[in-house]
mmCIF file of C-alpha atoms (C1' of nucleotides) in Angstrom:
data_model
loop_
_atom_site.group_PDB
_atom_site.id
_atom_site.type_symbol
_atom_site.label_atom_id
_atom_site.label_comp_id
_atom_site.label_asym_id
_atom_site.label_seq_id
_atom_site.Cartn_x
_atom_site.Cartn_y
_atom_site.Cartn_z
ATOM 1 C CA MET Q 171 -3.352 -18.365 -3.036
ATOM 2 C CA ARG Q 172 -0.398 -17.934 -0.718
ATOM 3 C CA THR Q 173 -0.304 -15.346 1.990
ATOM 4 C CA TYR Q 174 2.792 -13.306 2.685
ATOM 5 C CA HIS Q 175 3.942 -12.147 6.067
ATOM 6 C CA GLY Q 176 5.958 -9.122 7.058
ATOM 7 C CA THR Q 177 6.604 -5.980 5.114
ATOM 8 C CA VAL Q 178 8.955 -4.502 2.584
ATOM 9 C CA THR Q 179 11.093 -1.791 4.096
ATOM 10 C CA VAL Q 180 13.910 0.254 2.690
ATOM 11 C CA PRO Q 181 16.769 -2.055 1.745
ATOM 12 C CA ALA Q 182 20.254 -1.658 3.132
ATOM 13 C CA ALA Q 183 21.421 -0.427 -0.278
ATOM 14 C CA GLU Q 184 25.128 -0.068 0.131
ATOM 15 C CA ILE Q 185 25.296 -0.184 -3.657
ATOM 16 C CA THR Q 186 26.406 3.100 -5.157
ATOM 17 C CA VAL Q 187 25.144 4.640 -8.369
ATOM 18 C CA GLU Q 188 28.442 3.884 -10.103
ATOM 19 C CA GLU Q 189 28.260 0.189 -9.326
ATOM 20 C CA CYS Q 190 24.672 0.297 -10.399
ATOM 21 C CA ALA Q 191 25.526 1.604 -13.826
ATOM 22 C CA SER Q 192 28.305 -0.915 -14.277
ATOM 23 C CA THR Q 193 26.149 -3.953 -13.580
ATOM 24 C CA SER Q 194 23.339 -4.862 -15.913
ATOM 25 C CA ARG Q 195 20.617 -3.522 -13.642
ATOM 26 C CA CYS Q 196 19.862 -2.859 -9.996
ATOM 27 C CA VAL Q 197 16.638 -2.423 -8.120
ATOM 28 C CA GLU Q 198 17.446 1.085 -6.997
ATOM 29 C CA ALA Q 199 17.342 2.205 -10.628
ATOM 30 C CA ASP Q 200 13.805 0.914 -10.970
ATOM 31 C CA LEU Q 201 11.248 3.682 -11.277
ATOM 32 C CA GLY Q 202 8.486 1.854 -9.459
ATOM 33 C CA PHE Q 203 10.825 0.888 -6.675
ATOM 34 C CA ALA Q 204 12.033 4.460 -6.234
ATOM 35 C CA LEU Q 205 8.516 5.837 -6.259
ATOM 36 C CA GLY Q 206 7.539 3.298 -3.645
ATOM 37 C CA VAL Q 207 10.455 4.162 -1.385
ATOM 38 C CA LEU Q 208 9.736 7.871 -1.536
ATOM 39 C CA SER Q 209 6.009 7.420 -1.166
ATOM 40 C CA ARG Q 210 6.439 5.233 1.886
ATOM 41 C CA ARG Q 211 8.901 7.655 3.416
ATOM 42 C CA TYR Q 212 6.444 10.502 3.088
ATOM 43 C CA GLN Q 213 3.623 8.376 4.412
ATOM 44 C CA LYS Q 214 5.689 7.399 7.390
ATOM 45 C CA MET Q 215 6.393 11.027 8.229
ATOM 46 C CA ALA Q 216 2.839 12.114 7.524
ATOM 47 C CA SER Q 217 1.334 9.325 9.583
ATOM 48 C CA ARG Q 218 2.704 10.910 12.725
ATOM 49 C CA VAL Q 219 0.973 14.163 11.845
ATOM 50 C CA LEU Q 220 -2.186 12.414 10.727
ATOM 51 C CA SER Q 221 -2.505 10.278 13.825
ATOM 52 C CA ASP Q 222 -4.720 13.018 15.245
ATOM 53 C CA VAL Q 223 -7.081 12.733 12.301
ATOM 54 C CA PRO Q 224 -9.656 9.923 12.465
ATOM 55 C CA GLY Q 225 -9.198 7.788 9.375
ATOM 56 C CA GLY Q 226 -5.631 8.986 8.870
ATOM 57 C CA ALA Q 227 -4.684 10.218 5.406
ATOM 58 C CA ARG Q 228 -8.069 9.443 3.924
ATOM 59 C CA GLY Q 229 -9.871 11.063 6.816
ATOM 60 C CA TYR Q 230 -7.826 14.181 6.161
ATOM 61 C CA LEU Q 231 -8.614 13.969 2.453
ATOM 62 C CA VAL Q 232 -12.334 13.843 3.203
ATOM 63 C CA LEU Q 233 -12.090 16.649 5.728
ATOM 64 C CA THR Q 234 -10.244 19.045 3.445
ATOM 65 C CA SER Q 235 -12.418 18.247 0.472
ATOM 66 C CA ALA Q 236 -15.596 18.744 2.478
ATOM 67 C CA SER Q 237 -14.317 22.110 3.682
ATOM 68 C CA THR Q 238 -13.732 23.572 0.223
ATOM 69 C CA GLN Q 239 -17.277 23.708 -1.076
ATOM 70 C CA GLU Q 240 -20.887 23.929 -0.015
ATOM 71 C CA PRO Q 241 -22.023 20.845 1.898
ATOM 72 C CA ARG Q 242 -22.209 17.890 -0.470
ATOM 73 C CA ARG Q 243 -24.060 14.651 -0.162
ATOM 74 C CA GLN Q 244 -22.191 11.699 1.207
ATOM 75 C CA LEU Q 245 -22.195 9.805 -2.067
ATOM 76 C CA THR Q 246 -21.130 12.847 -4.074
ATOM 77 C CA LEU Q 247 -18.215 13.363 -1.734
ATOM 78 C CA ALA Q 248 -17.227 9.724 -2.105
ATOM 79 C CA GLN Q 249 -17.367 9.868 -5.896
ATOM 80 C CA ASP Q 250 -15.420 13.136 -6.053
ATOM 81 C CA LEU Q 251 -12.620 11.566 -4.040
ATOM 82 C CA GLY Q 252 -12.722 8.137 -5.635
ATOM 83 C CA ILE Q 253 -13.531 6.519 -2.323
ATOM 84 C CA ASP Q 254 -15.889 3.574 -2.109
ATOM 85 C CA ARG Q 255 -19.184 4.563 -0.537
ATOM 86 C CA THR Q 256 -18.950 1.859 2.116
ATOM 87 C CA VAL Q 257 -15.568 3.216 3.148
ATOM 88 C CA MET Q 258 -17.014 6.708 3.283
ATOM 89 C CA THR Q 259 -19.541 5.511 5.828
ATOM 90 C CA TYR Q 260 -16.819 4.303 8.182
ATOM 91 C CA LEU Q 261 -14.660 7.381 7.656
ATOM 92 C CA LEU Q 262 -17.549 9.725 8.418
ATOM 93 C CA ASP Q 263 -18.581 7.648 11.423
ATOM 94 C CA ASP Q 264 -15.195 8.300 12.964
ATOM 95 C CA LEU Q 265 -14.951 11.932 11.869
ATOM 96 C CA GLU Q 266 -18.433 12.656 13.155
ATOM 97 C CA GLN Q 267 -17.888 10.919 16.464
ATOM 98 C CA ALA Q 268 -14.758 13.011 16.966
ATOM 99 C CA GLY Q 269 -16.811 16.135 16.241
ATOM 100 C CA PHE Q 270 -15.029 17.200 13.049
ATOM 101 C CA VAL Q 271 -17.929 16.803 10.625
ATOM 102 C CA GLU Q 272 -21.705 16.842 10.791
ATOM 103 C CA ARG Q 273 -24.249 14.727 8.941
ATOM 104 C CA ARG Q 274 -27.513 16.566 8.271
ATOM 105 C CA PRO Q 275 -30.471 15.194 6.353
ATOM 106 C CA ASP Q 276 -30.822 16.718 2.914
ATOM 107 C CA PRO Q 277 -34.150 18.592 2.866
ATOM 108 C CA ALA Q 278 -34.453 17.789 -0.825
ATOM 109 C CA ASP Q 279 -34.058 14.019 -0.378
ATOM 110 C CA ARG Q 280 -34.561 12.371 2.959
ATOM 111 C CA ARG Q 281 -32.392 9.428 1.979
ATOM 112 C CA ALA Q 282 -29.322 11.613 1.583
ATOM 113 C CA ARG Q 283 -27.058 13.273 4.148
ATOM 114 C CA LEU Q 284 -25.260 16.571 3.713
ATOM 115 C CA ILE Q 285 -21.712 16.626 5.063
ATOM 116 C CA SER Q 286 -20.336 19.783 6.612
ATOM 117 C CA VAL Q 287 -17.137 20.460 8.534
ATOM 118 C CA THR Q 288 -17.428 21.809 12.068
ATOM 119 C CA GLU Q 289 -15.396 24.597 13.633
ATOM 120 C CA ASP Q 290 -13.285 21.952 15.335
ATOM 121 C CA GLY Q 291 -12.749 20.327 11.952
ATOM 122 C CA LEU Q 292 -11.536 23.554 10.407
ATOM 123 C CA GLY Q 293 -9.170 24.016 13.309
ATOM 124 C CA LEU Q 294 -7.780 20.534 12.825
ATOM 125 C CA ILE Q 295 -7.184 21.233 9.136
ATOM 126 C CA ASP Q 296 -5.312 24.443 9.924
ATOM 127 C CA ARG Q 297 -3.050 22.714 12.407
ATOM 128 C CA THR Q 298 -2.412 19.774 10.114
ATOM 129 C CA VAL Q 299 -1.600 21.721 6.940
ATOM 130 C CA ASN Q 300 1.491 23.312 8.398
ATOM 131 C CA CYS Q 301 2.857 20.044 9.686
ATOM 132 C CA LEU Q 302 2.345 18.391 6.321
ATOM 133 C CA ASP Q 303 4.182 21.216 4.576
ATOM 134 C CA ALA Q 304 7.110 20.606 6.877
ATOM 135 C CA ALA Q 305 7.005 16.882 6.097
ATOM 136 C CA GLU Q 306 7.028 17.593 2.363
ATOM 137 C CA ASP Q 307 10.032 19.837 2.695
ATOM 138 C CA GLU Q 308 11.878 17.176 4.624
ATOM 139 C CA VAL Q 309 11.160 14.511 2.010
ATOM 140 C CA LEU Q 310 12.412 16.873 -0.683
ATOM 141 C CA GLY Q 311 15.313 17.931 1.507
ATOM 142 C CA ALA Q 312 17.976 16.347 -0.691
ATOM 143 C CA LEU Q 313 17.069 18.712 -3.512
ATOM 144 C CA PRO Q 314 18.116 22.368 -3.628
ATOM 145 C CA ALA Q 315 15.198 24.759 -3.263
ATOM 146 C CA GLN Q 316 14.729 25.561 -6.911
ATOM 147 C CA ASP Q 317 14.909 21.930 -7.964
ATOM 148 C CA ARG Q 318 12.107 21.144 -5.549
ATOM 149 C CA THR Q 319 9.789 23.349 -7.527
ATOM 150 C CA VAL Q 320 10.823 21.629 -10.722
ATOM 151 C CA PHE Q 321 10.242 18.236 -9.194
ATOM 152 C CA ARG Q 322 6.839 19.187 -7.842
ATOM 153 C CA ASP Q 323 5.896 20.598 -11.208
ATOM 154 C CA MET Q 324 6.919 17.482 -13.088
ATOM 155 C CA LEU Q 325 5.123 15.301 -10.590
ATOM 156 C CA GLN Q 326 2.045 17.423 -11.047
ATOM 157 C CA ARG Q 327 2.143 16.999 -14.788
ATOM 158 C CA LEU Q 328 2.621 13.257 -14.472
ATOM 159 C CA THR Q 329 -0.241 12.748 -12.044
ATOM 160 C CA ALA Q 330 -2.525 14.948 -14.082
ATOM 161 C CA ALA Q 331 -1.786 12.738 -17.072
ATOM 162 C CA ALA Q 332 -2.214 9.636 -14.939
ATOM 163 C CA THR Q 333 -5.614 10.826 -13.755
ATOM 164 C CA GLU Q 334 -6.701 11.466 -17.322
ATOM 165 C CA ALA Q 335 -5.456 8.104 -18.519
ATOM 166 C CA GLU Q 336 -7.327 6.383 -15.714
ATOM 167 C CA MET A 86 -10.317 -0.063 15.963
ATOM 168 C CA ARG A 87 -12.529 0.495 12.958
ATOM 169 C CA THR A 88 -12.100 -1.370 9.736
ATOM 170 C CA TYR A 89 -12.326 0.322 6.376
ATOM 171 C CA HIS A 90 -13.745 -1.181 3.238
ATOM 172 C CA GLY A 91 -12.998 -0.444 -0.391
ATOM 173 C CA THR A 92 -10.055 1.359 -1.848
ATOM 174 C CA VAL A 93 -8.883 4.799 -2.823
ATOM 175 C CA THR A 94 -8.686 5.192 -6.542
ATOM 176 C CA VAL A 95 -7.804 8.147 -8.704
ATOM 177 C CA PRO A 96 -10.337 10.917 -8.093
ATOM 178 C CA ALA A 97 -12.354 12.497 -10.863
ATOM 179 C CA ALA A 98 -10.249 15.642 -10.560
ATOM 180 C CA GLU A 99 -11.893 18.064 -12.905
ATOM 181 C CA ILE A 100 -10.133 20.747 -10.887
ATOM 182 C CA THR A 101 -7.498 22.581 -12.889
ATOM 183 C CA VAL A 102 -4.202 23.876 -11.620
ATOM 184 C CA GLU A 103 -5.414 27.457 -11.858
ATOM 185 C CA GLU A 104 -8.427 26.803 -9.663
ATOM 186 C CA CYS A 105 -6.150 24.963 -7.335
ATOM 187 C CA ALA A 106 -3.907 27.957 -6.908
ATOM 188 C CA SER A 107 -6.840 30.265 -6.364
ATOM 189 C CA THR A 108 -8.360 28.255 -3.527
ATOM 190 C CA SER A 109 -6.525 27.836 -0.269
ATOM 191 C CA ARG A 110 -5.358 24.308 -1.046
ATOM 192 C CA CYS A 111 -6.364 21.229 -2.990
ATOM 193 C CA VAL A 112 -5.481 17.595 -2.614
ATOM 194 C CA GLU A 113 -3.923 17.336 -6.041
ATOM 195 C CA ALA A 114 -1.225 19.763 -4.894
ATOM 196 C CA ASP A 115 -0.294 17.448 -2.036
ATOM 197 C CA LEU A 116 3.072 15.789 -2.536
ATOM 198 C CA GLY A 117 2.138 12.577 -0.797
ATOM 199 C CA PHE A 118 -1.080 12.329 -2.725
ATOM 200 C CA ALA A 119 0.683 12.848 -6.050
ATOM 201 C CA LEU A 120 3.366 10.316 -5.208
ATOM 202 C CA GLY A 121 0.682 7.831 -4.284
ATOM 203 C CA VAL A 122 -1.235 8.345 -7.516
ATOM 204 C CA LEU A 123 1.852 7.878 -9.653
ATOM 205 C CA SER A 124 3.114 4.947 -7.636
ATOM 206 C CA ARG A 125 -0.221 3.172 -7.899
ATOM 207 C CA ARG A 126 -0.407 3.821 -11.603
ATOM 208 C CA TYR A 127 2.977 2.256 -12.155
ATOM 209 C CA GLN A 128 2.122 -0.674 -9.933
ATOM 210 C CA LYS A 129 -1.064 -1.235 -11.833
ATOM 211 C CA MET A 130 0.791 -1.390 -15.136
ATOM 212 C CA ALA A 131 3.620 -3.448 -13.719
ATOM 213 C CA SER A 132 1.282 -5.931 -12.076
ATOM 214 C CA ARG A 133 0.203 -7.155 -15.484
ATOM 215 C CA VAL A 134 3.806 -7.828 -16.408
ATOM 216 C CA LEU A 135 4.612 -9.289 -13.028
ATOM 217 C CA SER A 136 1.658 -11.658 -12.990
ATOM 218 C CA ASP A 137 4.011 -14.262 -14.475
ATOM 219 C CA VAL A 138 6.382 -13.918 -11.545
ATOM 220 C CA PRO A 139 5.483 -15.849 -8.385
ATOM 221 C CA GLY A 140 5.239 -13.340 -5.547
ATOM 222 C CA GLY A 141 4.681 -10.442 -7.941
ATOM 223 C CA ALA A 142 6.844 -7.363 -7.475
ATOM 224 C CA ARG A 143 8.618 -8.757 -4.446
ATOM 225 C CA GLY A 144 9.207 -12.071 -6.118
ATOM 226 C CA TYR A 145 10.844 -10.177 -8.978
ATOM 227 C CA LEU A 146 12.911 -8.165 -6.510
ATOM 228 C CA VAL A 147 14.190 -11.353 -4.918
ATOM 229 C CA LEU A 148 14.861 -12.963 -8.261
ATOM 230 C CA THR A 149 16.871 -10.063 -9.670
ATOM 231 C CA SER A 150 18.794 -9.552 -6.467
ATOM 232 C CA ALA A 151 19.667 -13.224 -6.226
ATOM 233 C CA SER A 152 20.918 -13.173 -9.809
ATOM 234 C CA THR A 153 23.409 -10.354 -9.319
ATOM 235 C CA GLN A 154 25.839 -11.998 -6.918
ATOM 236 C CA GLU A 155 27.174 -15.315 -5.766
ATOM 237 C CA PRO A 156 24.518 -17.448 -4.055
ATOM 238 C CA ARG A 157 23.622 -15.897 -0.718
ATOM 239 C CA ARG A 158 21.977 -17.425 2.282
ATOM 240 C CA GLN A 159 18.259 -17.006 2.653
ATOM 241 C CA LEU A 160 18.496 -14.722 5.656
ATOM 242 C CA THR A 161 21.199 -12.588 4.062
ATOM 243 C CA LEU A 162 19.053 -12.129 1.000
ATOM 244 C CA ALA A 163 16.106 -11.130 3.174
ATOM 245 C CA GLN A 164 18.161 -8.596 5.107
ATOM 246 C CA ASP A 165 19.702 -7.125 1.959
ATOM 247 C CA LEU A 166 16.252 -6.496 0.548
ATOM 248 C CA GLY A 167 14.600 -5.428 3.784
ATOM 249 C CA ILE A 168 12.148 -8.302 3.594
ATOM 250 C CA ASP A 169 11.006 -10.120 6.701
ATOM 251 C CA ARG A 170 12.503 -13.593 6.886
ATOM 252 C CA THR A 171 9.101 -15.246 7.262
ATOM 253 C CA VAL A 172 7.978 -13.537 4.063
ATOM 254 C CA MET A 173 11.143 -14.702 2.345
ATOM 255 C CA THR A 174 10.200 -18.274 3.139
ATOM 256 C CA TYR A 175 6.868 -17.948 1.338
ATOM 257 C CA LEU A 176 8.360 -16.067 -1.590
ATOM 258 C CA LEU A 177 11.051 -18.680 -2.118
ATOM 259 C CA ASP A 178 8.531 -21.499 -1.720
ATOM 260 C CA ASP A 179 6.640 -20.140 -4.708
ATOM 261 C CA LEU A 180 9.719 -19.248 -6.752
ATOM 262 C CA GLU A 181 11.260 -22.660 -6.137
ATOM 263 C CA GLN A 182 8.090 -24.539 -6.936
ATOM 264 C CA ALA A 183 7.895 -22.680 -10.242
ATOM 265 C CA GLY A 184 11.497 -23.662 -10.941
ATOM 266 C CA PHE A 185 13.024 -20.180 -10.943
ATOM 267 C CA VAL A 186 15.303 -20.557 -7.925
ATOM 268 C CA GLU A 187 17.034 -23.383 -6.095
ATOM 269 C CA ARG A 188 17.625 -23.889 -2.384
ATOM 270 C CA ARG A 189 20.812 -25.782 -1.616
ATOM 271 C CA PRO A 190 22.163 -26.537 1.839
ATOM 272 C CA ASP A 191 25.165 -24.400 2.760
ATOM 273 C CA PRO A 192 28.131 -26.761 3.206
ATOM 274 C CA ALA A 193 29.514 -24.382 5.843
ATOM 275 C CA ASP A 194 26.342 -24.374 7.955
ATOM 276 C CA ARG A 195 23.742 -27.043 7.634
ATOM 277 C CA ARG A 196 21.037 -24.788 9.036
ATOM 278 C CA ALA A 197 21.363 -22.342 6.175
ATOM 279 C CA ARG A 198 20.230 -22.550 2.543
ATOM 280 C CA LEU A 199 22.014 -20.985 -0.416
ATOM 281 C CA ILE A 200 19.712 -19.381 -2.979
ATOM 282 C CA SER A 201 20.601 -19.510 -6.650
ATOM 283 C CA VAL A 202 18.639 -18.564 -9.762
ATOM 284 C CA THR A 203 18.013 -21.262 -12.367
ATOM 285 C CA GLU A 204 18.317 -20.905 -16.143
ATOM 286 C CA ASP A 205 14.541 -20.559 -16.283
ATOM 287 C CA GLY A 206 14.764 -17.821 -13.684
ATOM 288 C CA LEU A 207 17.310 -15.878 -15.720
ATOM 289 C CA GLY A 208 15.089 -16.214 -18.758
ATOM 290 C CA LEU A 209 12.135 -14.852 -16.822
ATOM 291 C CA ILE A 210 14.179 -11.857 -15.711
ATOM 292 C CA ASP A 211 15.228 -11.085 -19.278
ATOM 293 C CA ARG A 212 11.679 -11.196 -20.533
ATOM 294 C CA THR A 213 10.382 -9.111 -17.655
ATOM 295 C CA VAL A 214 12.974 -6.336 -17.783
ATOM 296 C CA ASN A 215 11.936 -5.159 -21.212
ATOM 297 C CA CYS A 216 8.263 -5.050 -20.327
ATOM 298 C CA LEU A 217 8.995 -3.044 -17.195
ATOM 299 C CA ASP A 218 11.020 -0.549 -19.185
ATOM 300 C CA ALA A 219 8.042 -0.060 -21.444
ATOM 301 C CA ALA A 220 5.798 0.464 -18.429
ATOM 302 C CA GLU A 221 8.175 3.075 -17.034
ATOM 303 C CA ASP A 222 8.176 4.976 -20.280
ATOM 304 C CA GLU A 223 4.413 4.975 -20.352
ATOM 305 C CA VAL A 224 4.151 6.326 -16.814
ATOM 306 C CA LEU A 225 6.599 9.078 -17.706
ATOM 307 C CA GLY A 226 4.866 9.623 -21.028
ATOM 308 C CA ALA A 227 3.550 13.081 -20.163
ATOM 309 C CA LEU A 228 7.109 14.373 -19.900
ATOM 310 C CA PRO A 229 9.299 15.180 -22.913
ATOM 311 C CA ALA A 230 12.221 12.800 -23.295
ATOM 312 C CA GLN A 231 14.880 15.001 -21.763
ATOM 313 C CA ASP A 232 12.701 15.900 -18.788
ATOM 314 C CA ARG A 233 12.265 12.223 -18.055
ATOM 315 C CA THR A 234 15.956 11.918 -17.409
ATOM 316 C CA VAL A 235 15.857 14.914 -15.105
ATOM 317 C CA PHE A 236 12.923 13.453 -13.230
ATOM 318 C CA ARG A 237 14.566 10.068 -12.878
ATOM 319 C CA ASP A 238 17.730 11.720 -11.662
ATOM 320 C CA MET A 239 15.956 13.794 -9.041
ATOM 321 C CA LEU A 240 13.985 10.788 -7.894
ATOM 322 C CA GLN A 241 17.214 8.875 -7.581
ATOM 323 C CA ARG A 242 18.766 11.550 -5.423
ATOM 324 C CA LEU A 243 15.689 11.722 -3.225
ATOM 325 C CA THR A 244 15.456 7.990 -2.662
ATOM 326 C CA ALA A 245 19.163 7.729 -2.000
ATOM 327 C CA ALA A 246 18.743 10.363 0.701
ATOM 328 C CA ALA A 247 15.634 8.598 1.985
ATOM 329 C CA THR A 248 17.493 5.325 2.273
ATOM 330 C CA GLU A 249 20.278 7.000 4.196
ATOM 331 C CA ALA A 250 17.861 8.770 6.523
ATOM 332 C CA GLU A 251 16.065 5.505 7.222
ATOM 333 C "C1'" DT V 208 21.945 -20.635 24.603
ATOM 334 C "C1'" DA V 209 21.673 -18.473 20.010
ATOM 335 C "C1'" DT V 210 20.568 -18.789 15.118
ATOM 336 C "C1'" DT V 211 18.404 -20.498 10.413
ATOM 337 C "C1'" DG V 212 14.470 -21.478 8.491
ATOM 338 C "C1'" DT V 213 9.497 -22.939 9.004
ATOM 339 C "C1'" DT V 214 4.844 -22.822 10.639
ATOM 340 C "C1'" DA V 215 0.737 -21.004 13.256
ATOM 341 C "C1'" DT V 216 -2.276 -17.399 15.011
ATOM 342 C "C1'" DA V 217 -4.409 -13.077 15.309
ATOM 343 C "C1'" DC V 218 -5.162 -8.623 13.359
ATOM 344 C "C1'" DT V 219 -5.837 -4.942 9.718
ATOM 345 C "C1'" DC V 220 -7.541 -3.567 5.528
ATOM 346 C "C1'" DT V 221 -10.112 -4.612 1.372
ATOM 347 C "C1'" DA V 222 -13.796 -6.428 -1.995
ATOM 348 C "C1'" DT V 223 -18.378 -7.699 -2.467
ATOM 349 C "C1'" DA V 224 -22.906 -8.077 -1.650
ATOM 350 C "C1'" DA V 225 -26.939 -7.942 1.120
ATOM 351 C "C1'" DC V 226 -29.929 -5.022 3.732
ATOM 352 C "C1'" DT V 227 -33.069 -0.484 5.172
ATOM 353 C "C1'" DA V 228 -35.335 3.471 4.070
ATOM 354 C "C1'" DT V 229 -36.672 6.415 1.012
ATOM 355 C "C1'" DA V 230 -37.703 7.885 -3.933
ATOM 356 C "C1'" DT S 226 -37.785 -0.524 -9.527
ATOM 357 C "C1'" DA S 227 -33.849 2.312 -8.399
ATOM 358 C "C1'" DT S 228 -30.995 4.998 -5.209
ATOM 359 C "C1'" DA S 229 -28.546 6.737 -0.492
ATOM 360 C "C1'" DG S 230 -26.620 4.966 3.140
ATOM 361 C "C1'" DT S 231 -25.538 1.045 6.284
ATOM 362 C "C1'" DT S 232 -24.080 -3.425 7.784
ATOM 363 C "C1'" DA S 233 -22.184 -8.241 7.220
ATOM 364 C "C1'" DT S 234 -19.070 -11.659 5.376
ATOM 365 C "C1'" DA S 235 -15.105 -13.444 3.182
ATOM 366 C "C1'" DG S 236 -10.594 -12.675 1.447
ATOM 367 C "C1'" DA S 237 -5.705 -10.882 0.985
ATOM 368 C "C1'" DG S 238 -1.801 -9.096 3.391
ATOM 369 C "C1'" DT S 239 0.710 -8.183 7.717
ATOM 370 C "C1'" DA S 240 2.815 -8.620 12.489
ATOM 371 C "C1'" DT S 241 4.142 -11.603 15.940
ATOM 372 C "C1'" DA S 242 5.522 -15.429 18.149
ATOM 373 C "C1'" DA S 243 6.249 -20.192 18.620
ATOM 374 C "C1'" DC S 244 8.637 -24.139 16.729
ATOM 375 C "C1'" DA S 245 12.318 -27.573 14.686
ATOM 376 C "C1'" DA S 246 17.004 -28.330 13.497
ATOM 377 C "C1'" DT S 247 21.615 -27.018 13.975
ATOM 378 C "C1'" DA S 248 25.423 -24.255 15.811
#
DNA sequence: TATTGTTATACTCTATAACTATA
DNA sequence: TATAGTTATAGAGTATAACAATA
């Protein structure tokens, strides 16, 4: 198998929508391409915010999820989030070392660990949430306020269906 | 730096929208998360179609782009698509070996190569386009037909803005 | 000396499976 | 024997720079 070097970034795209419609087809009209562009743009913005969070976006995902319920076992947390259990180990290593989560032995099963978020962890979540909201608004900036809600709603419906279909 | 193993897949997500609204925040409401889920779902579907195309999605991108204009030089093509020139080398190696593109020396500059799509390449594009359209429709399946157009349109506006902002 | 295209190297992230300690 | 968590190894993709040929 070949290996590829470098990365795909946003193309120059001096092609307008009109030209696009006139030719048989252009990449910018491609749904997957557009989703990728937007997704990467958000990730790029969010990565600045999430640089404070060990494990980046996934570390944040774990942190917020762990903060919403009673302490869960490590494996349960991994399954709930669809994260491989070996990855969860590394993520929690970093989060724990930074003092944002705690691993305590489960009194009911000494093999298992219960994951809880520390005060510092909660503080980090609070600080991060606001920044992410700002990033979302900027990504959706090209849309008027009421359209943003529509877009979010449609996206929600689509991902819900996607999750079911999984 | 730590290394992470495994991958993030779609979470179980038995959480409903109502519950989501009642709690402070849930991951499914996150724009970036939703975009990622949808983008991955499309990619997963498209990857089956694109398994025939050397270089996968990027190989297809190169192929379609090269077919829309007069033969361009390798570097120009790379810059137009935002692909690193070292990656372009590997992509074209595979596409050429499979007989979908040709590299000819540019008579105006013997360092440069002009990239053109072969008859076989055009045939591959034709076959692929239809399958990708079907994949798009399936990803947007949860939306009624007229909403799909709205969604596509909004996405288009957002990516256009994203490309500008780049 | 700068540029087109190619090749080489190191690094990050991922997939998989083996390992330990408990049950 | 099976499970929770950990660690090790190999692979796929990326970034970077060095290289050859030509301008």
